[in-house]
mmCIF file of C-alpha atoms and ligand atoms in Angstrom:
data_model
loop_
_atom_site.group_PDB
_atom_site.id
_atom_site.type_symbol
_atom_site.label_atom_id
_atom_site.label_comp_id
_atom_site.label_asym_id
_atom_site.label_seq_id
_atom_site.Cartn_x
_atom_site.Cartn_y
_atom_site.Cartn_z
ATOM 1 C CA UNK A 9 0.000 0.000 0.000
ATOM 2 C CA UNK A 10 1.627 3.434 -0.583
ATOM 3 C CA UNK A 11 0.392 6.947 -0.057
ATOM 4 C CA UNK A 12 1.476 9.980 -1.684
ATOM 5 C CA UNK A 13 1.597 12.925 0.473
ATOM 6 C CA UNK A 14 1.514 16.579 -0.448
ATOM 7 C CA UNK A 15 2.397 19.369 1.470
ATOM 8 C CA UNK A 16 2.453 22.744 1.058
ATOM 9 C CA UNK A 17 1.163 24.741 4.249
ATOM 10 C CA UNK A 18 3.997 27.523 4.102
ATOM 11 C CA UNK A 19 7.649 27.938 2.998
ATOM 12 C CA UNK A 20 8.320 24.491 2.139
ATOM 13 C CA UNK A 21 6.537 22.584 -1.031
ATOM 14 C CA UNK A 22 6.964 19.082 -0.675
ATOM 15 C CA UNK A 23 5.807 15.440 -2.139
ATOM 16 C CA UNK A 24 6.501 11.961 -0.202
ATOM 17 C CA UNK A 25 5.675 8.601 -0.962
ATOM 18 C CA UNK A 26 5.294 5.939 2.392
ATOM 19 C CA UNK A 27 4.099 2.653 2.531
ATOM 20 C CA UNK A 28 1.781 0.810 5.311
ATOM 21 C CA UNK A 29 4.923 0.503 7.450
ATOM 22 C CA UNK A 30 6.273 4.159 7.288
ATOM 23 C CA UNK A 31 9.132 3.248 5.083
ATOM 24 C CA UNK A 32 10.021 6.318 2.923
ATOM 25 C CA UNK A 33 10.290 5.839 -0.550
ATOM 26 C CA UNK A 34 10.236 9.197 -1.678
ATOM 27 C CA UNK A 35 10.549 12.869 -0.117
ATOM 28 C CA UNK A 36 10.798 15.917 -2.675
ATOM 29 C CA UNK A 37 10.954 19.386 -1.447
ATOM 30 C CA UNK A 38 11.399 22.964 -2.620
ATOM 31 C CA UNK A 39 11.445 25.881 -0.362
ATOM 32 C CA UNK A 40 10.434 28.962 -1.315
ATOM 33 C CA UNK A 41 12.837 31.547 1.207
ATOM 34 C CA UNK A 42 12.292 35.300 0.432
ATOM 35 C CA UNK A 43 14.675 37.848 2.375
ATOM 36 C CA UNK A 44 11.867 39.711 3.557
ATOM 37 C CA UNK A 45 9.136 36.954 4.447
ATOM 38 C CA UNK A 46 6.553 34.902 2.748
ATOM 39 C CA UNK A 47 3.982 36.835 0.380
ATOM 40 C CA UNK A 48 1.058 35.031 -0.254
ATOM 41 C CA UNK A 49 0.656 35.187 -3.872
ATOM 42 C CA UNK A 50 4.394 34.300 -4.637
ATOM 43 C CA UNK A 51 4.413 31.547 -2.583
ATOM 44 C CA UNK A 52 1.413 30.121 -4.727
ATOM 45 C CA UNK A 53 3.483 30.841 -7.378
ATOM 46 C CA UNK A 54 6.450 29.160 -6.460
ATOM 47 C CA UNK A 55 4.782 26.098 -5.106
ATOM 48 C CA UNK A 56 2.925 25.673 -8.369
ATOM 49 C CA UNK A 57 5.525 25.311 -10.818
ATOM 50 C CA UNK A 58 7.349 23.165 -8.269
ATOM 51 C CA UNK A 59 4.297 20.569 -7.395
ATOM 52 C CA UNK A 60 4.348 19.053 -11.097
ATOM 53 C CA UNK A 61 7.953 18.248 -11.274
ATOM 54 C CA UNK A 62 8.464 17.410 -7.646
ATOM 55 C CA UNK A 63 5.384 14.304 -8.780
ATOM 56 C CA UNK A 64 7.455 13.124 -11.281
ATOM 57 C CA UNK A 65 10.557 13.092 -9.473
ATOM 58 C CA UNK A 66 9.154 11.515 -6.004
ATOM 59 C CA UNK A 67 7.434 9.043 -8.164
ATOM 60 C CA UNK A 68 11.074 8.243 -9.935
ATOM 61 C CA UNK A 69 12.912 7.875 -6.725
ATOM 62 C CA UNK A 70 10.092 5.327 -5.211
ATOM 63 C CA UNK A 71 10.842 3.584 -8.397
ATOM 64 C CA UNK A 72 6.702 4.039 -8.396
ATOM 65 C CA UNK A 73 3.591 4.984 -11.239
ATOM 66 C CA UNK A 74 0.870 6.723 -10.353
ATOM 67 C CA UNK A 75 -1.110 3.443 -10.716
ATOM 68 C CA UNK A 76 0.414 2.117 -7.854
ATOM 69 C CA UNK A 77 -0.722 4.618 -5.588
ATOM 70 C CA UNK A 78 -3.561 3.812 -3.030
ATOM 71 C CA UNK A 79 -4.428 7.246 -1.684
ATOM 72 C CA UNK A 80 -3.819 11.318 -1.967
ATOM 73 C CA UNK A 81 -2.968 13.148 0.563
ATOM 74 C CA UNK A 82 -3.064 16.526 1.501
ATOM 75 C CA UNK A 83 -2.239 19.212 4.199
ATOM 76 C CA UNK A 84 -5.776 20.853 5.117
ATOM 77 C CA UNK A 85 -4.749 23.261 7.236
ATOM 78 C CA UNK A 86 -3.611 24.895 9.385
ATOM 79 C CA UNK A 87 -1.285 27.048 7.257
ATOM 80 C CA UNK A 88 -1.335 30.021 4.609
ATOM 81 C CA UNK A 89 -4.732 30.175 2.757
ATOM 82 C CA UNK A 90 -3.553 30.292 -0.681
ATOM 83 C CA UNK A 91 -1.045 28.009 -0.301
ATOM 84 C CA UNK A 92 -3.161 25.859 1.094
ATOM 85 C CA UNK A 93 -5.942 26.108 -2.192
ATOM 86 C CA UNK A 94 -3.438 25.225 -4.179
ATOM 87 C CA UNK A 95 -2.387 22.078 -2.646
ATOM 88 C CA UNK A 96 -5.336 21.072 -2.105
ATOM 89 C CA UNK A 97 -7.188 21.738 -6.017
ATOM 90 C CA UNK A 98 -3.806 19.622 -6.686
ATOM 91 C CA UNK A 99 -4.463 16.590 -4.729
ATOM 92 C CA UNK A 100 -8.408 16.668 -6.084
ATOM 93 C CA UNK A 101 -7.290 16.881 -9.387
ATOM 94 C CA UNK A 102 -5.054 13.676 -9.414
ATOM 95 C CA UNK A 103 -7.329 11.833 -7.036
ATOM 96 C CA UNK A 104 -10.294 12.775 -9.573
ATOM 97 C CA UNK A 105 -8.233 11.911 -13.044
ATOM 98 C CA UNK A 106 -6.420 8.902 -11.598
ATOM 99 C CA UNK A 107 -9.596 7.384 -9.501
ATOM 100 C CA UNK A 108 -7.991 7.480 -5.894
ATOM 101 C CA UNK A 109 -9.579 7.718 -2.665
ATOM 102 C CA UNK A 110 -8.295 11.081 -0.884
ATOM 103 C CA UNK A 111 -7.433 12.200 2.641
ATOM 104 C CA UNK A 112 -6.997 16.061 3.685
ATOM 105 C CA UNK A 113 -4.629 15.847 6.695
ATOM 106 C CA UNK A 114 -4.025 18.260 9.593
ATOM 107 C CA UNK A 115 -0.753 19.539 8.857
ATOM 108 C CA UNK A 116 0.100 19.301 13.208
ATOM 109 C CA UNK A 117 -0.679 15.905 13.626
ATOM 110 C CA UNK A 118 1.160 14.450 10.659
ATOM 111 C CA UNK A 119 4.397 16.190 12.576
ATOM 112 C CA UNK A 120 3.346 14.321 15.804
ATOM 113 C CA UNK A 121 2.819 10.902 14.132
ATOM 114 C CA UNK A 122 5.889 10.896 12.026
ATOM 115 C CA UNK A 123 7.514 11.810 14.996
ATOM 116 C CA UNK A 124 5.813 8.493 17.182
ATOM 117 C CA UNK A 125 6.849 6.477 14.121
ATOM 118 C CA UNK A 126 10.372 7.492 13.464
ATOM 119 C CA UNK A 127 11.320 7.521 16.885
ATOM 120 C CA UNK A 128 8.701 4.861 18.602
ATOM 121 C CA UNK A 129 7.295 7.224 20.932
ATOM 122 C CA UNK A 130 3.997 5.651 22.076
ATOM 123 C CA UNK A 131 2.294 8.068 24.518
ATOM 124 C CA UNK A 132 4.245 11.318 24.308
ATOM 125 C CA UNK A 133 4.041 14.829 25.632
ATOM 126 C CA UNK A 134 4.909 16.443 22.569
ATOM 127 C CA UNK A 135 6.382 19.504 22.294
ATOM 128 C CA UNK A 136 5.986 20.818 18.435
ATOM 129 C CA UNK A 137 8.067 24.047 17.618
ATOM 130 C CA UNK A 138 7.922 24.839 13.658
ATOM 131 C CA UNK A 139 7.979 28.174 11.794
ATOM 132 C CA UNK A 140 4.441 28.492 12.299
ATOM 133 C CA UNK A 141 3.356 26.871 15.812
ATOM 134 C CA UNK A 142 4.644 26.078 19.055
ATOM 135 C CA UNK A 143 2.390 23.676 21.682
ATOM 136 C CA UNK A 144 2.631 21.193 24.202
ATOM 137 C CA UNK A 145 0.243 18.271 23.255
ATOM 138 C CA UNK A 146 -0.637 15.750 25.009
ATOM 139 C CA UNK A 147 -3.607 12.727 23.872
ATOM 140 C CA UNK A 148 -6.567 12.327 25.691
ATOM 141 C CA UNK A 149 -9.304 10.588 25.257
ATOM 142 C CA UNK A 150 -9.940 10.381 21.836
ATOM 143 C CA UNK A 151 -7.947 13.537 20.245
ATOM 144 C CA UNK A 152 -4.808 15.494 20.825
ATOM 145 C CA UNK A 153 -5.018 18.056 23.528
ATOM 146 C CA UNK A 154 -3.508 21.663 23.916
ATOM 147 C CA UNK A 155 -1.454 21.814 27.557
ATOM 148 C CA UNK A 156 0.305 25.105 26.337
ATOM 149 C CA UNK A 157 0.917 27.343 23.784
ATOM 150 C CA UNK A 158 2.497 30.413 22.166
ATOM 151 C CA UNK A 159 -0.333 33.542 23.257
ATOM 152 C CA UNK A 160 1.198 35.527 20.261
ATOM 153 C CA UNK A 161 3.811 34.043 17.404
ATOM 154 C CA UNK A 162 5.632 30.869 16.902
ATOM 155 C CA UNK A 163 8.871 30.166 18.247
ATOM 156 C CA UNK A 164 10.239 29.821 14.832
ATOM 157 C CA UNK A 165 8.928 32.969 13.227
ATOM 158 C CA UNK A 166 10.726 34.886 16.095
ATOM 159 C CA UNK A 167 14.002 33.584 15.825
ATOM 160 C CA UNK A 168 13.496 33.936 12.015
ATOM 161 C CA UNK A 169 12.382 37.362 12.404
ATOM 162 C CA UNK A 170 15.353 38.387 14.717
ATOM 163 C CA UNK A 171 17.838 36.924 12.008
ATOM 164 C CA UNK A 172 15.608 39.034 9.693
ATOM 165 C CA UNK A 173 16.701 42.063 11.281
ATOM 166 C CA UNK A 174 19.539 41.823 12.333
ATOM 167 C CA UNK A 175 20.448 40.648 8.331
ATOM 168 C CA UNK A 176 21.857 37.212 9.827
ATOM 169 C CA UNK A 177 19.957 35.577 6.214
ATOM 170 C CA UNK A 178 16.963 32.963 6.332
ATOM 171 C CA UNK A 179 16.225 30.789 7.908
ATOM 172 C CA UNK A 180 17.256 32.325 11.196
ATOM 173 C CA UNK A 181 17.395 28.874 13.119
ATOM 174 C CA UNK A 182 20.583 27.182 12.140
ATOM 175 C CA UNK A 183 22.366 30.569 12.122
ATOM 176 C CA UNK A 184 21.150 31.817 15.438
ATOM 177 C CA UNK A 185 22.345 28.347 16.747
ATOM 178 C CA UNK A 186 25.707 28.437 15.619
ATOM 179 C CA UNK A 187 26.370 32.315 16.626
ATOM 180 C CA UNK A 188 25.166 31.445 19.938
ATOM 181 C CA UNK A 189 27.851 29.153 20.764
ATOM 182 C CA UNK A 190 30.262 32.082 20.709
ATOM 183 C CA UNK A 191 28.150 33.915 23.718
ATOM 184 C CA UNK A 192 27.572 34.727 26.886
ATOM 185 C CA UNK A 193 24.109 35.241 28.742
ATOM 186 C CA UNK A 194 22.878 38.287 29.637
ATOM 187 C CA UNK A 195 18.878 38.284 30.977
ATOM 188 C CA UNK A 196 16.179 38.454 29.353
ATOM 189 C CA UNK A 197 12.487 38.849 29.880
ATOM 190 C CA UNK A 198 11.394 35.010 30.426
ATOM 191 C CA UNK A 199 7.811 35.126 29.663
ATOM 192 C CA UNK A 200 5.456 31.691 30.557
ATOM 193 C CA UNK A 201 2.367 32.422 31.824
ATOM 194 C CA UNK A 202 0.625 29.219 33.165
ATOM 195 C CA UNK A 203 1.450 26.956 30.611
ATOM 196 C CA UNK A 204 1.425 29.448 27.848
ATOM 197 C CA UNK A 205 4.290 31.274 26.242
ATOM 198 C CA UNK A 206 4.830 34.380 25.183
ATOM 199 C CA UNK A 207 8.108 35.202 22.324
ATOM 200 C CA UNK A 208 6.794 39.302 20.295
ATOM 201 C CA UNK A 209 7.973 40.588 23.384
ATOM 202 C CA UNK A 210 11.754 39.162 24.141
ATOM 203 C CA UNK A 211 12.075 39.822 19.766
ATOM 204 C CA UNK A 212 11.326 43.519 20.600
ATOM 205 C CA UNK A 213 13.826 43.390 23.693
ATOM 206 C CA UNK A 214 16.714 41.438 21.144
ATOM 207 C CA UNK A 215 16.195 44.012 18.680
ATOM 208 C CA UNK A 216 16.586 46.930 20.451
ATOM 209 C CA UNK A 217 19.722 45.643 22.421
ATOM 210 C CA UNK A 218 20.853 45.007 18.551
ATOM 211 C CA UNK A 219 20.288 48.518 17.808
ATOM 212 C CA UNK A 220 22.234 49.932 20.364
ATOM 213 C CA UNK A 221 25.059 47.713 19.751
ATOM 214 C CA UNK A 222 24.963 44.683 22.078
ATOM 215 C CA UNK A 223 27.069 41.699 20.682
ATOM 216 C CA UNK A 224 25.626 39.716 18.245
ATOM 217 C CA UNK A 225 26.813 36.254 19.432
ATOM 218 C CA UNK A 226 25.462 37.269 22.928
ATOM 219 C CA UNK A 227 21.811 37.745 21.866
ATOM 220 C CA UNK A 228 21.562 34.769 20.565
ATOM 221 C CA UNK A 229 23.108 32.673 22.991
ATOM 222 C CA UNK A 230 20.488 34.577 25.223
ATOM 223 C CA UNK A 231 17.528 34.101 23.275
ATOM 224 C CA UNK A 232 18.237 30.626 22.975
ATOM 225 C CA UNK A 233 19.008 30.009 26.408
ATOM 226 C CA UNK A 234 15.896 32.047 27.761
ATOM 227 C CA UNK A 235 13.163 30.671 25.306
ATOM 228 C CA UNK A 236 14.165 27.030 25.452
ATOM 229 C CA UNK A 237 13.976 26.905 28.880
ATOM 230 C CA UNK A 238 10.290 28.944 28.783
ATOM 231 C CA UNK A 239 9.584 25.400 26.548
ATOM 232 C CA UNK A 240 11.466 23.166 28.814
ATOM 233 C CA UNK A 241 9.505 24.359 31.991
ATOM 234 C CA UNK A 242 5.730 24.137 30.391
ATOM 235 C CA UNK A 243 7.015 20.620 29.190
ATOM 236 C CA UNK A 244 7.840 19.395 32.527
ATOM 237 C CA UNK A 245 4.643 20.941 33.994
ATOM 238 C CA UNK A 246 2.752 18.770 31.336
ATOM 239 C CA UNK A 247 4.509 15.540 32.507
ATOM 240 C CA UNK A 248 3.953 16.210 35.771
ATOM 241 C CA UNK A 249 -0.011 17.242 35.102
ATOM 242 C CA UNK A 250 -0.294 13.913 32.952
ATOM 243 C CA UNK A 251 1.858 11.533 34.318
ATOM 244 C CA UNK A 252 3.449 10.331 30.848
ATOM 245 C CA UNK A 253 6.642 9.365 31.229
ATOM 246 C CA UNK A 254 7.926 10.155 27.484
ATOM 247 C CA UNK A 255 8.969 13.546 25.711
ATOM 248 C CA UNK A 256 8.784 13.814 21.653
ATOM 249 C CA UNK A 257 10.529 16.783 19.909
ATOM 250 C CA UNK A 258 9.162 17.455 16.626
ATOM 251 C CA UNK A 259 8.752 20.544 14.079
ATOM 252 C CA UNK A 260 11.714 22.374 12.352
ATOM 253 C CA UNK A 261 12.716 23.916 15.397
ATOM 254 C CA UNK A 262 13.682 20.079 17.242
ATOM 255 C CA UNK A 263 16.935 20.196 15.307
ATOM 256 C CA UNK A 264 18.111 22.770 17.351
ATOM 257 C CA UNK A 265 20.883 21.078 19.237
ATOM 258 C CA UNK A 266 20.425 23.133 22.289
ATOM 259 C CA UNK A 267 16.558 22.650 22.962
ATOM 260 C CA UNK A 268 17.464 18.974 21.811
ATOM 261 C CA UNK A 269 20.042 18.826 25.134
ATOM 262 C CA UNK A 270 17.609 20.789 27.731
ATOM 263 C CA UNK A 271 14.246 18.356 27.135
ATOM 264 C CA UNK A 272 16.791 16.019 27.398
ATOM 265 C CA UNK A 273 18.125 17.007 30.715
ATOM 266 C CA UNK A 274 14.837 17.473 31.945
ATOM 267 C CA UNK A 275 13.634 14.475 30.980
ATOM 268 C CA UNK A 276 16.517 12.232 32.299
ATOM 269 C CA UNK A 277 16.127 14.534 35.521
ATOM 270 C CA UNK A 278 12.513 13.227 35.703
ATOM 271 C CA UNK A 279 12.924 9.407 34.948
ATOM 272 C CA UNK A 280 11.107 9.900 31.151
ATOM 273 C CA UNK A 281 12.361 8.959 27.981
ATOM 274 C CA UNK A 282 13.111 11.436 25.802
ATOM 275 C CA UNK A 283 12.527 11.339 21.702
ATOM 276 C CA UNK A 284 13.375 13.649 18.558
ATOM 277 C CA UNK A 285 12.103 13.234 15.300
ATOM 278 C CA UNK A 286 15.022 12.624 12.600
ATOM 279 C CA UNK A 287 16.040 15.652 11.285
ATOM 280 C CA UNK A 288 15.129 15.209 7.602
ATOM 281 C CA UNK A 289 11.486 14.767 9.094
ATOM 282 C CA UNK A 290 11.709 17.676 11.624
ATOM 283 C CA UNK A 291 10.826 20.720 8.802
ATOM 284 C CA UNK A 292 7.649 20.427 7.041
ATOM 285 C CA UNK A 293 7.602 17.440 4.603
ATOM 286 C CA UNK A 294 5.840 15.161 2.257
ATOM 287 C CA UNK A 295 6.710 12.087 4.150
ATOM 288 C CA UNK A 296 4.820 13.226 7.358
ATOM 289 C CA UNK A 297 1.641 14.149 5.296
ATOM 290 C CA UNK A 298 1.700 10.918 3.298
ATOM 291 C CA UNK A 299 2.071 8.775 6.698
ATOM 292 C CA UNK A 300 -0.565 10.894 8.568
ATOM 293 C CA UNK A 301 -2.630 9.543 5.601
ATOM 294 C CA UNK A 302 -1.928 6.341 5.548
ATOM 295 C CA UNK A 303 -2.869 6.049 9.241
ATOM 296 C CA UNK A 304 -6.488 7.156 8.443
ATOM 297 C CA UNK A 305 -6.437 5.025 4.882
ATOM 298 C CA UNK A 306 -5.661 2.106 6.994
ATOM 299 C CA UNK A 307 -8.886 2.739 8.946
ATOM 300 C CA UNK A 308 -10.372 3.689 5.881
ATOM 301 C CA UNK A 309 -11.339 7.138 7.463
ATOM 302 C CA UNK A 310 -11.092 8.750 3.540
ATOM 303 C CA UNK A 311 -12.616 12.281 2.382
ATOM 304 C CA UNK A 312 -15.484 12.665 0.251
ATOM 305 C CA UNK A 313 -14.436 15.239 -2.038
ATOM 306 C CA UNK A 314 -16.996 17.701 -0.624
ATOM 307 C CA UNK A 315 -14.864 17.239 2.764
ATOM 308 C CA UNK A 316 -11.695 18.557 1.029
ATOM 309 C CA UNK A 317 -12.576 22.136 1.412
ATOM 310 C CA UNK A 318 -9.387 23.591 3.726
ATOM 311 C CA UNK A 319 -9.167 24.785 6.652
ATOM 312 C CA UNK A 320 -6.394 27.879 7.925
ATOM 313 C CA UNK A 321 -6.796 27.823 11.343
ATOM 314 C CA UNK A 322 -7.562 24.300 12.353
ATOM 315 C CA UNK A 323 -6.146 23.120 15.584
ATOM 316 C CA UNK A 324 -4.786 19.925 16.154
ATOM 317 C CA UNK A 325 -7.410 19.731 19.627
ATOM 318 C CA UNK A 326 -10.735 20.190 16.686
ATOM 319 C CA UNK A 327 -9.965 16.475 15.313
ATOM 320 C CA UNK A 328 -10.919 13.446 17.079
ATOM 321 C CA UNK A 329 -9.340 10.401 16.095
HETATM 322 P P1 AMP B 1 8.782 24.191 9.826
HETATM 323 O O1 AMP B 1 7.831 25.362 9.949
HETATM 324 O O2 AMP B 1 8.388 23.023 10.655
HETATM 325 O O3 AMP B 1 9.128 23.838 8.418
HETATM 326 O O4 AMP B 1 10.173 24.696 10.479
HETATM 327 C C1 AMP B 1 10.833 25.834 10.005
HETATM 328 C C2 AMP B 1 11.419 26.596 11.182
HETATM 329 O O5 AMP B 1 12.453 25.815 11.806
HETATM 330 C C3 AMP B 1 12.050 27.932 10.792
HETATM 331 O O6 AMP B 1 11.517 28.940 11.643
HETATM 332 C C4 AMP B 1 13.544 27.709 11.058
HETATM 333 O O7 AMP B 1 14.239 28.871 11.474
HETATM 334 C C5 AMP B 1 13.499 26.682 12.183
HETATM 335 N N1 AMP B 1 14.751 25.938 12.327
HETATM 336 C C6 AMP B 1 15.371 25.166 11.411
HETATM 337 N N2 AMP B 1 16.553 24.701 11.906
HETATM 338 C C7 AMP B 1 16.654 25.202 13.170
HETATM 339 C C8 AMP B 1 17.656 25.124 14.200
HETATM 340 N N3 AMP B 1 18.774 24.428 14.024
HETATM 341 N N4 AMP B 1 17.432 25.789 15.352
HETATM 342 C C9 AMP B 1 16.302 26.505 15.536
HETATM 343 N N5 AMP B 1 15.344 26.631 14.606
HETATM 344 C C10 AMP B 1 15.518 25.993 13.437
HETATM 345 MG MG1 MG B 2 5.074 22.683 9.954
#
C-alpha cells in the first residue's frame, strides 16, 4: 500500500511517498525563502511550478507509477490560505483523473505521528516548535489536547524574524544556533504564563539591544538560552499534570541542538524517555503528510471530495481520532 503525500502549508513545497509501514520511498521538497518573508501570492506561485515536477521526481525515486498509488494526501490546514488552495485543487485533481480515494490531513498531527513512528514514541508529551506553531500536546481521550501554547507568534517565526533584522539571512534557526555558541548570557524577559508562552515581546527586547550595539553572538546565545527553557519548563509541567513518562521533539525547530540537550536534561532529571524526530522529518515534509494519511487510509477514514474544502486555522485539539 503506498500513499502519496503533499504538502504545502507555508515555505516548504513538498511530495513523499510511504508505505503501510512508514518506510520512505520518496521525499521531494522545494522551499520557497524570500529575504523579507513569505507573500502570499508568490508563494502560490512558487509552489505551483514546483508541485508538477516534484510528482514526477518523487514518483522516480520510489521507483513508483501513479497506478500504484492507493491514496492522496493533503495538508488541510492549518497554514497560509492560498497556499493551502493550491495544494489542495492539486491533490483533487489527481485523485479525480487517476480514480484514488483522498485524505486532507491536519498539517500538526502528521508532525506528531511521524515523529511516534520514526522515533517509537507511544504516549508522548509532545512539544511541536515549527515556523508556524509552538504547543505542548498531550492525547486524551480520543484527540490530541492543547497543555500550552504560544499567546502571540511561533517560536520559529521569532528567531526567524530576529535573524531578519539583524540581516543574519533565512532561515534564522541554524544561524542563530551556531552564533550562539560564541556567547555569553545576559537576561532576558522570560515570559510563561501558566502553561502558555509568550516570544513578540523578548524579539522587541533582542532588537533593540541590537540597535544599540549589544554583541551579536550574545543575543543569541540569550535568546536561545531564555526561550528554550520557557519550553522546557511548560514541558515538565505537562509531565507532571499527565503523568506520561515520554517527551517527543518534533517541528523544524527540534533540530536545534540546544533545545534537543535541555528536554533532554529534563527528561533524564525526571525518569522519562526522551525522543526527537530525525532531522530530515523535523521541517515540514511530504513524508509526514503521506504517513498521517496512511494512518487514516488504513482505517479507511477517507474524504469525500466535498470534505476537502481547507481549513487555515484548524487546531490539532478540533480532530478526534
Ligand atoms: P517548519 O515550519 O516546521 O518547516 O520549520 C521551520 C522553522 O524551523 C524555521 O523557523 C527555522 O528557522 C526553524 N529551524 C530550522 N533549523 C533550526 C535550528 N537548528 N534551530 C532553531 N530553529 C531551526
Ligand atoms: Mg510545519
Amino acid at each position: 500500500m503506498y500513499s502519496l503525500g503533499i504538502e504545502g502549508t507555508a515555505h516548504t513545497v513538498s511530495v513523499g511517498i510511504v508505505d503501510e509501514n512508514c518506510n520512505v520511498l520518496a521525499n521531494q521538497s522545494a522551499n520557497y525563502f524570500p529575504k523579507e518573508g513569505i507573500h502570499p501570492r508568490k508563494a502560490v506561485e512558487h509552489h505551483a511550478e514546483a508541485i508538477p515536477k516534484l510528482i514526477t521526481t518523487a514518483l522516480k525515486e520510489a521507483k513508483l507509477t501513479i497506478k500504484d498509488i492507493d491514496v492522496i494526501s493533503f495538508s488541510k490546514g492549518p497554514g497560509i490560505q492560498p497556499c493551502l488552495r493550491l495544494t489542495a485543487t492539486i491533490a483533487r485533481t489527481i485523485a479525480i483523473n487517476h480514480k484514488k480515494p483522498i485524505i486532507g490531513v491536519n498539517h500538526c498531527i502528521a508532525h506528531v505521528e511521524i515523529g511516534k513512528k520514526k522515533t517509537g514514541a507511544k504516549d508522548p508529551i509532545i512539544l511541536y516548535v515549527s515556523g508556524g506553531n509552538t504547543q505542548v500536546i498531550g492525547f486524551a481521550q480520543n484527540r490530541y489536547r492543547v497543555f500550552g501554547e504560544t499567546i502571540d507568534i511561533a517560536i520559529g517565526n521569532s528567531i526567524d524574524k530576529f535573524a531578519r533584522f539583524c540581516d543574519l539571512g533565512f532561515p534564522g534557526g541554524p544561524i542563530v544556533e551556531k552564533l550562539a555558541k560564541k556567547g555569553k548570557f545576559q537576561e532576558l524577559p522570560y515570559k510563561v504564563k501558566g502553561m502558555d508562552f509568550s516570544f513578540s515581546g523578548i524579539a522587541v527586547e533582542l532588537e533593540r539591544r541590537y540597535k544599540k550595539g549589544a554583541n551579536i553572538n550574545d543575543l543569541c546565545y540569550s535568546f536561545q538560552e531564555t526561550v528554550f527553557a520557557m519550553l522546557t519548563e511548560s514541558v515538565e509541567r505537562a509531565l507532571a499534570h499527565t503523568e506520561k513518562t515520554e517527551v517527543l521533539l518534533t517541528g523544524g525547530v527540534a533540530q536545534n541542538k540546544r533545545l534537543q540537550q535541555m528536554l533532554k536534561i529534563m527528561a533524564k532529571e525526571r525518569g522519562c524517555k526522551y525522543f526527537a524526530v530525525p532531522k530530515e522529518y523535523a521541517g515540514d515534509n511530504g513524508a509526514m503528510i503521506a504517513w498521517a494519511g496512511m494512518i487514516k487510509h488504513k482505517n479507511k477514514k477517507h474524504d469525500q471530495l466535498k470534505d476537502t474544502k481547507i481549513i487555515r486555522d484548524w487546531r490539532i485539539d478540533e480532530v478526534i481520532l
